Coordinates of C-alpha atoms in Angstrom, one line a residue:
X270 CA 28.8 -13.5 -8.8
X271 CA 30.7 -10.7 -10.8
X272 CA 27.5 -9.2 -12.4
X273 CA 25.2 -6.5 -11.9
X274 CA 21.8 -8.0 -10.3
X275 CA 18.8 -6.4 -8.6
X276 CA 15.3 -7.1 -7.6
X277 CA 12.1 -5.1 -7.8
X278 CA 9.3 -6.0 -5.9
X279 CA 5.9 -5.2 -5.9
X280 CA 3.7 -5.1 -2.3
X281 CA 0.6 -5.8 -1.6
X282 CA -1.0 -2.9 0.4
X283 CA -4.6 -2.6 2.3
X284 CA -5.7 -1.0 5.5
X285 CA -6.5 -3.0 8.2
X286 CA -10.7 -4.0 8.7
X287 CA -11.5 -1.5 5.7
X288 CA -12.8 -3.0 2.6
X289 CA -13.1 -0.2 0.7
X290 CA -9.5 1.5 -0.6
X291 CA -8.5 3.1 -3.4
X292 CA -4.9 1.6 -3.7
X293 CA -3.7 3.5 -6.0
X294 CA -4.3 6.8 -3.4
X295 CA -2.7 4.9 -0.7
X296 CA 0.4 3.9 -2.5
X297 CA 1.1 6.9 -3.6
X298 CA 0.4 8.5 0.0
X299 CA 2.4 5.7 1.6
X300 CA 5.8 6.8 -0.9
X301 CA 5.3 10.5 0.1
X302 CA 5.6 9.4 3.7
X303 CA 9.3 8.5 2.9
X304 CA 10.3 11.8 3.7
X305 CA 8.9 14.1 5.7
X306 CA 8.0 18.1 3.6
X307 CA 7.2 18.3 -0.2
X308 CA 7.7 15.8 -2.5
X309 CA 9.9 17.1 -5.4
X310 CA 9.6 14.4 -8.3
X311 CA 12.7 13.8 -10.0
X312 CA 12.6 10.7 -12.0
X313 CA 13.5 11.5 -14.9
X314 CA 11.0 8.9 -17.6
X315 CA 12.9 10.1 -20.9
X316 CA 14.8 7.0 -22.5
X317 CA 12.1 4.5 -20.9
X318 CA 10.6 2.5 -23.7
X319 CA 8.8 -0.9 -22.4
X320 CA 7.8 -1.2 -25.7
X321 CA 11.2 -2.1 -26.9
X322 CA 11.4 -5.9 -27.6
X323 CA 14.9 -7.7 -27.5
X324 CA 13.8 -9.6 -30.9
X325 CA 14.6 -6.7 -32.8
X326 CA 10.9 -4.6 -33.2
X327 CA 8.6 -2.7 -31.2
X328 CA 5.4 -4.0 -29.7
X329 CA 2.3 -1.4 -30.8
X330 CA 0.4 -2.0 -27.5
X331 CA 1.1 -3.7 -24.4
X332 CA -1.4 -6.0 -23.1
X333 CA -3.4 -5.1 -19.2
X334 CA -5.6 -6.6 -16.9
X335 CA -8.8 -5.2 -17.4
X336 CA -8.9 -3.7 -14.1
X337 CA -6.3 -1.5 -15.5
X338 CA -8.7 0.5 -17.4
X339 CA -10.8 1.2 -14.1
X340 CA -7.6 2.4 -12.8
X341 CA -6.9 4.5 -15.5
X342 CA -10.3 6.1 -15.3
X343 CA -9.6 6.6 -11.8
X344 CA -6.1 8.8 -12.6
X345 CA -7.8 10.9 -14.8
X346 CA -10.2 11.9 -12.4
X347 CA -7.7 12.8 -9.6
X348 CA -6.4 16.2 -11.1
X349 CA -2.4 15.0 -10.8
X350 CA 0.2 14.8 -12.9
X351 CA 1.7 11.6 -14.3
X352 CA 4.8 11.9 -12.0
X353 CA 2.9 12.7 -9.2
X354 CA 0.7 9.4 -9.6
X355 CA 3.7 7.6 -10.0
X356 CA 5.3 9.0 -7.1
X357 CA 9.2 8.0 -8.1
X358 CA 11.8 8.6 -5.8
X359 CA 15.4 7.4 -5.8
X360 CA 16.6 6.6 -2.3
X361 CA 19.9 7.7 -1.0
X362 CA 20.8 3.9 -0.9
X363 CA 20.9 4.1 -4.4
X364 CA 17.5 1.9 -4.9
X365 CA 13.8 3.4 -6.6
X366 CA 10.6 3.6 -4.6
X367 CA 7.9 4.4 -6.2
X368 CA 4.2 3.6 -7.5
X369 CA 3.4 1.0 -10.1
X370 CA -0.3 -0.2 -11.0
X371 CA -1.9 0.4 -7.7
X372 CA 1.3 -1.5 -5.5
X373 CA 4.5 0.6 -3.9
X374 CA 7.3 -0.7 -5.6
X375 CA 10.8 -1.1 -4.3
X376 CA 13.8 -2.0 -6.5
X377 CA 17.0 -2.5 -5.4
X378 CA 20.2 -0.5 -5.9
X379 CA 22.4 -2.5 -8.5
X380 CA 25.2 -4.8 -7.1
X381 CA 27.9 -7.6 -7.7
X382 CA 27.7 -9.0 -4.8
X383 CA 24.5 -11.9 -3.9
X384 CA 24.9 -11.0 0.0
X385 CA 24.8 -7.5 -0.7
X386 CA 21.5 -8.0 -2.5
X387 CA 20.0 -9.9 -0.2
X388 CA 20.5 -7.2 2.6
X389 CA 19.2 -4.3 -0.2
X390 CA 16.2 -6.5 -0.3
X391 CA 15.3 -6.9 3.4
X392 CA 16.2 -3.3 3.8
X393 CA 13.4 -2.4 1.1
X394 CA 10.6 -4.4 3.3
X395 CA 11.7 -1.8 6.4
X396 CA 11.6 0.9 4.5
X397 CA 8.3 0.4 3.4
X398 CA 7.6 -0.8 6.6
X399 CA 8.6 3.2 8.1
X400 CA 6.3 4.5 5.2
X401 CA 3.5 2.2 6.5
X402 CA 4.3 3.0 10.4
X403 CA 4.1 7.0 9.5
X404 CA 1.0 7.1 7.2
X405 CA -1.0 4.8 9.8
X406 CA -0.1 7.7 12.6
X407 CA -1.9 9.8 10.6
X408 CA -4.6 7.4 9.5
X409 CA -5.2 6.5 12.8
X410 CA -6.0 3.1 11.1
X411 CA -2.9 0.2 10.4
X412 CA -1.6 0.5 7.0
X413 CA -0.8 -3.2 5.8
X414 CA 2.0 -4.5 3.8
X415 CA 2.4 -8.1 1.9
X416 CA 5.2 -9.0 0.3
X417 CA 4.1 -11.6 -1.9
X418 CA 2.4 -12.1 -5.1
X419 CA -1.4 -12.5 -5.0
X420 CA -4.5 -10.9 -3.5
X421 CA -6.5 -14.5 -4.1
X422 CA -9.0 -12.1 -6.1
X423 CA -7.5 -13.1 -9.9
X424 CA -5.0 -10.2 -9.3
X425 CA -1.2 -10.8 -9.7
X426 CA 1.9 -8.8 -8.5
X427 CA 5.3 -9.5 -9.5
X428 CA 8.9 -9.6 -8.1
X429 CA 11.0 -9.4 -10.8
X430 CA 14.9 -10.2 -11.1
X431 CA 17.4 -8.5 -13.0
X432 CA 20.7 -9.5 -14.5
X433 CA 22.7 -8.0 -17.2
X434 CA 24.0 -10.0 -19.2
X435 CA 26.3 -10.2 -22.9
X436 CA 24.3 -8.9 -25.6
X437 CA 26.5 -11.2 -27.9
X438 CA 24.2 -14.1 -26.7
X439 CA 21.7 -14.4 -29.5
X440 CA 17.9 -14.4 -27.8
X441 CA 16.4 -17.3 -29.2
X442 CA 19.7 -19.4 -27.7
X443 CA 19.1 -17.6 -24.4
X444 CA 15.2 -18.1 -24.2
X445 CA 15.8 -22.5 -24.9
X446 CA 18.4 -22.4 -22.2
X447 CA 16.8 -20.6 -19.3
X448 CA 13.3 -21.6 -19.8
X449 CA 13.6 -24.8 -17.9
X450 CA 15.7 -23.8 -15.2
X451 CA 12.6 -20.6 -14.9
X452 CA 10.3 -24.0 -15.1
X453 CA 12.0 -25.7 -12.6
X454 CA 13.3 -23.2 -10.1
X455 CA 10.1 -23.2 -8.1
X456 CA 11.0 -26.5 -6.6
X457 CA 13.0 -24.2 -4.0
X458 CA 12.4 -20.8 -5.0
X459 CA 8.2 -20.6 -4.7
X460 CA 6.9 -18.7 -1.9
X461 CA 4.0 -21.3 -2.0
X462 CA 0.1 -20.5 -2.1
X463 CA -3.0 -22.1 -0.8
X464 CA -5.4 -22.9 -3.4
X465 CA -5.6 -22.5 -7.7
X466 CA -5.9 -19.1 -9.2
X467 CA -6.8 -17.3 -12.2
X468 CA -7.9 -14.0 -13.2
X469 CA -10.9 -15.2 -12.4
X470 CA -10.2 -16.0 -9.1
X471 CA -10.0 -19.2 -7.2
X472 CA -10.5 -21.7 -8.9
X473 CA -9.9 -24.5 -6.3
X474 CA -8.2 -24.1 -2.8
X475 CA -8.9 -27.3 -1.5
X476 CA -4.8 -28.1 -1.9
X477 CA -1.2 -26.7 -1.3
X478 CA 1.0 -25.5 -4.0
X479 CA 4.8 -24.5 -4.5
X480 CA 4.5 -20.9 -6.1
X481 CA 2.6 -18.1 -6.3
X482 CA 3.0 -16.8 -9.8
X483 CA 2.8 -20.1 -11.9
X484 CA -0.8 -20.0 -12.1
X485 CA -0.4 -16.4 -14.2
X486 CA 2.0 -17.1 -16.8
X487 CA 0.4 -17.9 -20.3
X488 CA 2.9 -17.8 -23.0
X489 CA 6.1 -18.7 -23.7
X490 CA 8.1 -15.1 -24.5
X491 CA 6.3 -11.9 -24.5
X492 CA 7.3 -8.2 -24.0
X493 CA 4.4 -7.8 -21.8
X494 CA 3.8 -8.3 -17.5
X495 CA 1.1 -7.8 -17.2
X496 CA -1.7 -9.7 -18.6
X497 CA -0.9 -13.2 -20.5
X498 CA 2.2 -13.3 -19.1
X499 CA 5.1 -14.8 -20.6
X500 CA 7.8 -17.2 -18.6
X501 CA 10.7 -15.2 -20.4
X502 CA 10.1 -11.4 -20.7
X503 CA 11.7 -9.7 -23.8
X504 CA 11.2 -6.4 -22.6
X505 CA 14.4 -4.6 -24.1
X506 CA 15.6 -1.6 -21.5
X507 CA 19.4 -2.9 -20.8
X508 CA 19.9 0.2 -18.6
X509 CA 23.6 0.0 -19.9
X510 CA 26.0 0.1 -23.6
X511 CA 23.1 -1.7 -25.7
X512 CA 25.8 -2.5 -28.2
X513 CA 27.5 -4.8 -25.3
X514 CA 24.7 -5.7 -22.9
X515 CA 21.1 -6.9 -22.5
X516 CA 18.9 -7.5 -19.2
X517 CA 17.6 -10.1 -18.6
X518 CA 14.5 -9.2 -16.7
X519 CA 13.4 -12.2 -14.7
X520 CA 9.3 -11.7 -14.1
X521 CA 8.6 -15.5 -13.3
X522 CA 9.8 -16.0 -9.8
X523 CA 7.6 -15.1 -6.1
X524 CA 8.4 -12.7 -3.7
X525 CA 10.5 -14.6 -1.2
X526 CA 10.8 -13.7 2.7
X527 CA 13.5 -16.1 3.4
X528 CA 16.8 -14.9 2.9
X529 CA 18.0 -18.1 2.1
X530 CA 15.3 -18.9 -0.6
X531 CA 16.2 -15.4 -2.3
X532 CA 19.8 -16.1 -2.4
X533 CA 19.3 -19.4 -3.7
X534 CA 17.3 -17.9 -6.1
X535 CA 19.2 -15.4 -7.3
X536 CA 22.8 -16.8 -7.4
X537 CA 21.7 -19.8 -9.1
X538 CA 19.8 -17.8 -11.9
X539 CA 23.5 -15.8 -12.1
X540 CA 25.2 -19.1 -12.4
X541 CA 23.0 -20.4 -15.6
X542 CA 23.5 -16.9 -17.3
X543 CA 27.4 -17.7 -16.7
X544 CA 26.7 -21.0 -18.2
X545 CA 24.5 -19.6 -21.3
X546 CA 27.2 -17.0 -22.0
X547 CA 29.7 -19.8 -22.4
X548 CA 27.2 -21.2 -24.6
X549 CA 27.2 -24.7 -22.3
X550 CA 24.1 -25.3 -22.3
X551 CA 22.7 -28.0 -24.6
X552 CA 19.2 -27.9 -26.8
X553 CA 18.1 -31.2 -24.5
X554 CA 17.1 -29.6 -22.0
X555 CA 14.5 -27.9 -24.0
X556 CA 11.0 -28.4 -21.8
X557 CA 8.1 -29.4 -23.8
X558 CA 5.1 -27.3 -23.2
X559 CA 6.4 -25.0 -21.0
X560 CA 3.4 -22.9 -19.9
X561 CA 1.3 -26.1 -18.4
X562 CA 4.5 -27.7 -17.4
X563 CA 5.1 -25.3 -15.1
X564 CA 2.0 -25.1 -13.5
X565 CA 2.0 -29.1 -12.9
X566 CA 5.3 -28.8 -11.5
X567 CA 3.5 -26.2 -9.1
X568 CA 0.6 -27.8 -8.2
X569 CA 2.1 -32.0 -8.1
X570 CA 1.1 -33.0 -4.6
X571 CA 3.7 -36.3 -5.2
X572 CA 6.6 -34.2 -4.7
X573 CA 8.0 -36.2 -7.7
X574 CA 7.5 -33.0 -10.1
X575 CA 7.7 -34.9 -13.5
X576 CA 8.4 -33.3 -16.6
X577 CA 8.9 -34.2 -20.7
X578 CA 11.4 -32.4 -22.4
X579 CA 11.2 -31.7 -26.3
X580 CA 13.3 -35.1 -27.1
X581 CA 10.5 -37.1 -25.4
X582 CA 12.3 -37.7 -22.3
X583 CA 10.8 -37.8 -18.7
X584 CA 12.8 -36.3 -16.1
X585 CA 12.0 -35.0 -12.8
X586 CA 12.5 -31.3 -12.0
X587 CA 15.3 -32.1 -9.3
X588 CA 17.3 -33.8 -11.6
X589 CA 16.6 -31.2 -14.4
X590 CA 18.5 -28.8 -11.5
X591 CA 20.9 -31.2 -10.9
X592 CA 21.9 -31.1 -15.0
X593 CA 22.5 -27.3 -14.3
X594 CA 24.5 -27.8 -11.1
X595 CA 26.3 -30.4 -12.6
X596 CA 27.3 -27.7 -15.4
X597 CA 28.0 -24.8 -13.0
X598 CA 30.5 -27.0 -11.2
X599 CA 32.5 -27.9 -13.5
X600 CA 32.8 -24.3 -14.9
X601 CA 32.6 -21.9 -11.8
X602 CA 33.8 -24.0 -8.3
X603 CA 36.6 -22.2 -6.4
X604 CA 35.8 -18.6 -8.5
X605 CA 35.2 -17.2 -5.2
X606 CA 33.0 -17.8 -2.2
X607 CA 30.1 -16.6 -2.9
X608 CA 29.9 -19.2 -5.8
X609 CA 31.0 -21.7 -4.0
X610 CA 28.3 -21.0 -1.6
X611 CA 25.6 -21.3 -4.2
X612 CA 26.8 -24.1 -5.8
X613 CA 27.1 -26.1 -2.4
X614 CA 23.6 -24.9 -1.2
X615 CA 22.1 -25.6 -4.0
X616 CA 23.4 -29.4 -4.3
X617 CA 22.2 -29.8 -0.4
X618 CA 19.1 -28.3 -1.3
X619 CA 18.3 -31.0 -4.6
X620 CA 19.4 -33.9 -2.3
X621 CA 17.4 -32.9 0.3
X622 CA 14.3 -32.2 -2.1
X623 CA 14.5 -35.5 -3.3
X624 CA 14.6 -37.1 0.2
X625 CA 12.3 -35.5 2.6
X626 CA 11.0 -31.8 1.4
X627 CA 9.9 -30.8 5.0
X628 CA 13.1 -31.2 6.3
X629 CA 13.3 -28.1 4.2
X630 CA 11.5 -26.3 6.8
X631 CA 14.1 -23.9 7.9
X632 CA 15.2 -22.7 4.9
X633 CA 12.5 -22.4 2.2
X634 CA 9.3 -20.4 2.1
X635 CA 7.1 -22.9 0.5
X636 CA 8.0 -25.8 2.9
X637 CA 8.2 -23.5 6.3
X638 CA 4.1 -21.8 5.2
X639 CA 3.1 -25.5 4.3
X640 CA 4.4 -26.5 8.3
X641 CA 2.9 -23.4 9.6
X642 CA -0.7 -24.7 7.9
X643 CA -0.8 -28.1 8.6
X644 CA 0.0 -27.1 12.4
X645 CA -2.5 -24.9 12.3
X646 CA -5.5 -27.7 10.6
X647 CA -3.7 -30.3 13.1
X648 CA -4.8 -28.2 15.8
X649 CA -7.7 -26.6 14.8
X650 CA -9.3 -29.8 13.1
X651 CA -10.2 -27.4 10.0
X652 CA -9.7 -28.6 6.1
X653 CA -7.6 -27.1 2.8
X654 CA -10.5 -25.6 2.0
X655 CA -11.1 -23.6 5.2
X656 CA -11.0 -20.2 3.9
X657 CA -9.0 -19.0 7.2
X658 CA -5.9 -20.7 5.8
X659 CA -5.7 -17.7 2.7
X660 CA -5.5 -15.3 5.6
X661 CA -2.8 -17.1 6.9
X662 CA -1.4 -17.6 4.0
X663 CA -1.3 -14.1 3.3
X664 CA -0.1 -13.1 7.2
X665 CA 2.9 -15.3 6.1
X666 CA 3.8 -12.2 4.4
X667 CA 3.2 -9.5 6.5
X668 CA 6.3 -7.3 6.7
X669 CA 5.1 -6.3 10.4
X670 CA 8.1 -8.0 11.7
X671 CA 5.7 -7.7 15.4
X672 CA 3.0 -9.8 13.3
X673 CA 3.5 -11.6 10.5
X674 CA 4.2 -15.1 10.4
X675 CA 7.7 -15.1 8.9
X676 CA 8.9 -13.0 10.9
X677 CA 7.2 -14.7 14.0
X678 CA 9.6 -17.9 12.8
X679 CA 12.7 -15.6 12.6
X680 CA 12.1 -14.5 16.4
X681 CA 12.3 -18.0 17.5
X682 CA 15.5 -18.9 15.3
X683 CA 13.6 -21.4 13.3
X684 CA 14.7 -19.7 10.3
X685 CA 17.8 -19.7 8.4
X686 CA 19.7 -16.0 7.8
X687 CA 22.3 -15.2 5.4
X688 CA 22.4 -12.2 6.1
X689 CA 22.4 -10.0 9.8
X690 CA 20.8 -7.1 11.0
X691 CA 23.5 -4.6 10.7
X692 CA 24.3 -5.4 7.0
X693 CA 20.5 -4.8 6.4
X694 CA 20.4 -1.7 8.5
X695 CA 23.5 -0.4 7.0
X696 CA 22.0 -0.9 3.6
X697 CA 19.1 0.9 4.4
X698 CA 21.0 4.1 4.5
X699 CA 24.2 2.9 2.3
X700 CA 24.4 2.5 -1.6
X701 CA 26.9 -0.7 -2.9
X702 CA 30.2 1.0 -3.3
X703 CA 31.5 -1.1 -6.6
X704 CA 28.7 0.1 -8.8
X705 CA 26.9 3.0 -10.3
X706 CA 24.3 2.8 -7.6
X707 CA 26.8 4.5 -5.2
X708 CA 27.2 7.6 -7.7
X709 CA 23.4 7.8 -7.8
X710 CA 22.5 7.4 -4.2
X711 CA 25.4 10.0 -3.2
X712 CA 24.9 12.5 -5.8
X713 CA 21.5 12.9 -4.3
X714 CA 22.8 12.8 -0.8
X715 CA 25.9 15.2 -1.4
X716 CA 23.5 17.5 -3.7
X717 CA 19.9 17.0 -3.7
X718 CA 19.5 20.8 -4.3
X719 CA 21.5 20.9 -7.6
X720 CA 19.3 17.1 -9.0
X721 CA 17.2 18.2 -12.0
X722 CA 16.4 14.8 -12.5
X723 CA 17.2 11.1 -12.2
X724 CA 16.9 7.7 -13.6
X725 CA 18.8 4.1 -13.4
X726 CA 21.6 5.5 -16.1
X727 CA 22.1 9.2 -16.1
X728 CA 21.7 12.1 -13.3
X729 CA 20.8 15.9 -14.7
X730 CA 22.4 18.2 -12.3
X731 CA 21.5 22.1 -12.5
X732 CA 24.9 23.6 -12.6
X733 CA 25.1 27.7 -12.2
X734 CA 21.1 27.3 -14.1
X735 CA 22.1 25.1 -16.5
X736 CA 21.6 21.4 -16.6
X737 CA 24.4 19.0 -17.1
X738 CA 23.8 15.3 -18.1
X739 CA 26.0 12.5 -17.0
X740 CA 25.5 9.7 -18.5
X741 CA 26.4 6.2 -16.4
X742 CA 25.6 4.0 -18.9
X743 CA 29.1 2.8 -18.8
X744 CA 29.2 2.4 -15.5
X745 CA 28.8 -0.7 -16.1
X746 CA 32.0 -1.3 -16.3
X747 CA 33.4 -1.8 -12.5
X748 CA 36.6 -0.2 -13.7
X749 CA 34.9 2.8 -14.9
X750 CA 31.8 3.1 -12.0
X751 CA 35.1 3.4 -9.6
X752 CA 36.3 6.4 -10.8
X753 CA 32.9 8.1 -11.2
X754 CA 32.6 7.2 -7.3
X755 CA 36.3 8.1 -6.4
X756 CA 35.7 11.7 -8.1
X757 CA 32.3 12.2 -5.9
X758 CA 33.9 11.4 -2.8
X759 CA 36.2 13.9 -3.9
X760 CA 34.2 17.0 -5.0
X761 CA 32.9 19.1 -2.9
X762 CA 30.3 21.0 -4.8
X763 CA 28.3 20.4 -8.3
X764 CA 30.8 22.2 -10.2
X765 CA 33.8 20.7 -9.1
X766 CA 32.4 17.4 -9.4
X767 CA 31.4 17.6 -13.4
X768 CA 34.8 19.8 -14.2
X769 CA 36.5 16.5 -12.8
X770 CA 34.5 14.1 -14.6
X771 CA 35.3 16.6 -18.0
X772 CA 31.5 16.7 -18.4
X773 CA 30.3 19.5 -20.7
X774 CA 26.8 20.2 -21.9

């Protein structure tokens, strides 16, 4: 895949047969349970601008969900600072836990490889999982963990994908290309949702949908996430050399528990960046009305997912896909396997889409919930409006791998893996070893006691009482991130590691 890629995803989080939760409390309460003794907050939030818009300004307000301002209210009145509300921690695996708008928020370590990812990600769900075992010991009540994308109150949480990419690439170029592959790639990337949902609420659950987050998006581009949400975010925090790269950070996909549907999703989002940074993609794929079309897609109960694009032409989302594909094979097959891999998955995946979804059930997370519910109304003799199907819509989710319904297929080998235990295990306790992530994860494992502070791009260490700043910006570079790890590995205190960097502050 040869780029830097990570995930961050949001949970849902309740207690069991209590209705009544501040989640705010609990999230940040659930973090702390990471490790065991006083939290020290170290993140360090200088630099972070989510104002910052990649058109070239800088939005004046960002716009919230009015339950935001209860929330707000709510942190004033709990007598803690900023950081301790947000709770940030960086893992020794490199990734960030941490509390954002009322959810514990796990984002991956950065890495080049798509397998590697995939393990990151699982290992995220038992981490949180241990945070959830330990706070419920002292709860004496279950602490409960979804990882998907809506609470079926009007409330949505996101899972957001993140590739950097050449800033070279001018935005309004990038924005025509990707927006109908982000239109599209529900067809095997939605998690899948009983019902229709606004803020609001539910609207109508009488029916079966691909994806969880296409009934939130509003608008086409937008710096914002969280209220009229746009498809393509152009939130401008590259995290890297902003003269050479952007991010491109992905809010419009679901929270996937397949492995298979996450990989799918995320190496063929790589694959079109590839293909936009060769500037192959051509203005006819352009998607006219992107913001309903994408909820039609979503919600079409035909399976033939029709859609017009901006030259008046009708095409079905499959064969949209298959335009892409089409592209990335003739630019990428043979690069290496991993590639190859994506680009033969995802042409097995289209033809079998087109010929019978639910054979599908194996592999994708829309298609294996939509078996597990229509066994369930098969034998119960209920209707898609039986409220019962949201709860086990939402126990789909459950990162109890003892009781949630994913993981209930997994036991029985119904679903597909691409990754195995060991790499997720290893992962939980490991940082990537070809990027920057492995600097930040070991730094903090080698010397916690000498970390001032911490963020995605630079480490402040306290060296003999003063604080020295390395900067990792350029770590970017795989060259360059090599070195930075070969001199950790290499230094046995503070000191000697920033004398053999040449780092003076």
């Amino acid at each position: 895949m040869q780029r830097l890629f990570g995930i961050e995803t949001e949970y849902g989080i309740t207690i069991e047969n209590k209705k009544n939760i501040d989640p705010v409390q609990l999230s940040i309460e659930l973090i702390k349970s990471y490790r065991q003794g006083d939290f020290r907050p170290m993140w360090d939030y200088d630099g972070e601008d989510p104002f910052r818009d990649e058109r070239g300004f800088r939005a004046s307000e960002l716009q919230e969900h009015p339950d935001e301002r209860q929330y707000q209210e709510q942190d004033r009145q709990r007598n803690l600072a900023y950081n301790e509300i947000k709770s940030d921690m960086i893992l020794v695996n490199g990734a960030r836990l941490y509390n954002d708008h009322a959810h514990p928020e796990y984002s991956t370590p950065e890495c080049r490889s798509l397998f590697e990812l995939i393990a990151h990600d699982k290992a995220g769900e038992r981490i949180l999982r241990q945070c959830a075992a330990r706070r419920s010991e002292k709860l004496h009540r279950e602490v409960l963990l979804y990882k998907n994308n809506t609470d079926f109150h009007g409330h949505s949480y996101g899972c957001h994908d993140n590739y950097l990419m050449k800033r070279e690439i001018e935005f309004d170029y990038l924005k025509e290309s990707i927006m109908p592959f982000f239109v599209t790639r529900q067809i095997f990337a939605g998690a899948g949702k009983v019902g229709i949902e606004t803020e609001s609420g539910i609207s109508s659950a009488g029916f079966f949908q691909l994806a969880q987050r296409s009934d939130f998006f509003h608008v086409e581009i937008s710096v914002d996430t969280m209220h009229n949400r746009p498809i393509v975010n152009t939130r401008d925090e590259p995290h890297a050399d902003a003269a050479k790269y952007r991010r491109l950070h992905g809010i419009v996909g679901d929270a996937n528990m397949s492995e298979y549907s996450t990989a799918l999703k995320l190496g063929t989002t790589a694959l079109v960046i590839s293909l936009i940074e060769k500037l192959q993609i051509p203005d006819s794929f352009a998607v006219n009305n992107p913001t309903q079309t994408i909820k039609e897609i979503s919600r079409d109960q035909t399976y033939e997912w029709k859609l017009k694009l901006n030259n008046g032409r009708i095409i079905s989302a499959i064969d949209l896909q298959r335009e892409y594909l089409n592209l990335a094979q003739q630019h990428f097959a043979g690069e290496d396997s991993e590639t190859d891999w994506v680009l033969t998955e995802w042409e097995s995946v289209l033809d079998r889409l087109e010929k019978d979804p639910m054979s599908l059930a194996d592999s994708l997370d829309w298609v294996a919930k939509k078996w597990l519910l229509e066994t369930f109304i098969d034998e119960e003799g209920v209707s898609w409006d039986d409220p019962w199907l949201q709860s086990l819509d939402l126990e789909y989710h459950n990162i109890n791998q003892d009781k949630g319904l994913y993981y209930g297929l997994q036991s029985q080998g119904s679903m597909r893996r691409v990754v195995t235990n060991q790499q997720i295990e290893h992962a939980i306790h490991h940082p990537p070893s070809d990027t920057r992530a492995y600097f930040r994860g070991k730094s903090l494992n080698k010397f916690s006691a000498d970390v001032k502070s911490i963020q995605w791009d630079n480490i402040t260490f306290n060296v003999k009482g003063k604080p020295v700043f390395v900067c990792m910006k350029k770590l970017a570079d795989p060259t360059l991130a090599a070195e930075y790890n070969r001199v950790l590995n290499n230094s046995s205190t503070v000191e000697s590691l920033v004398d053999s960097l040449g780092i003076r502050n």
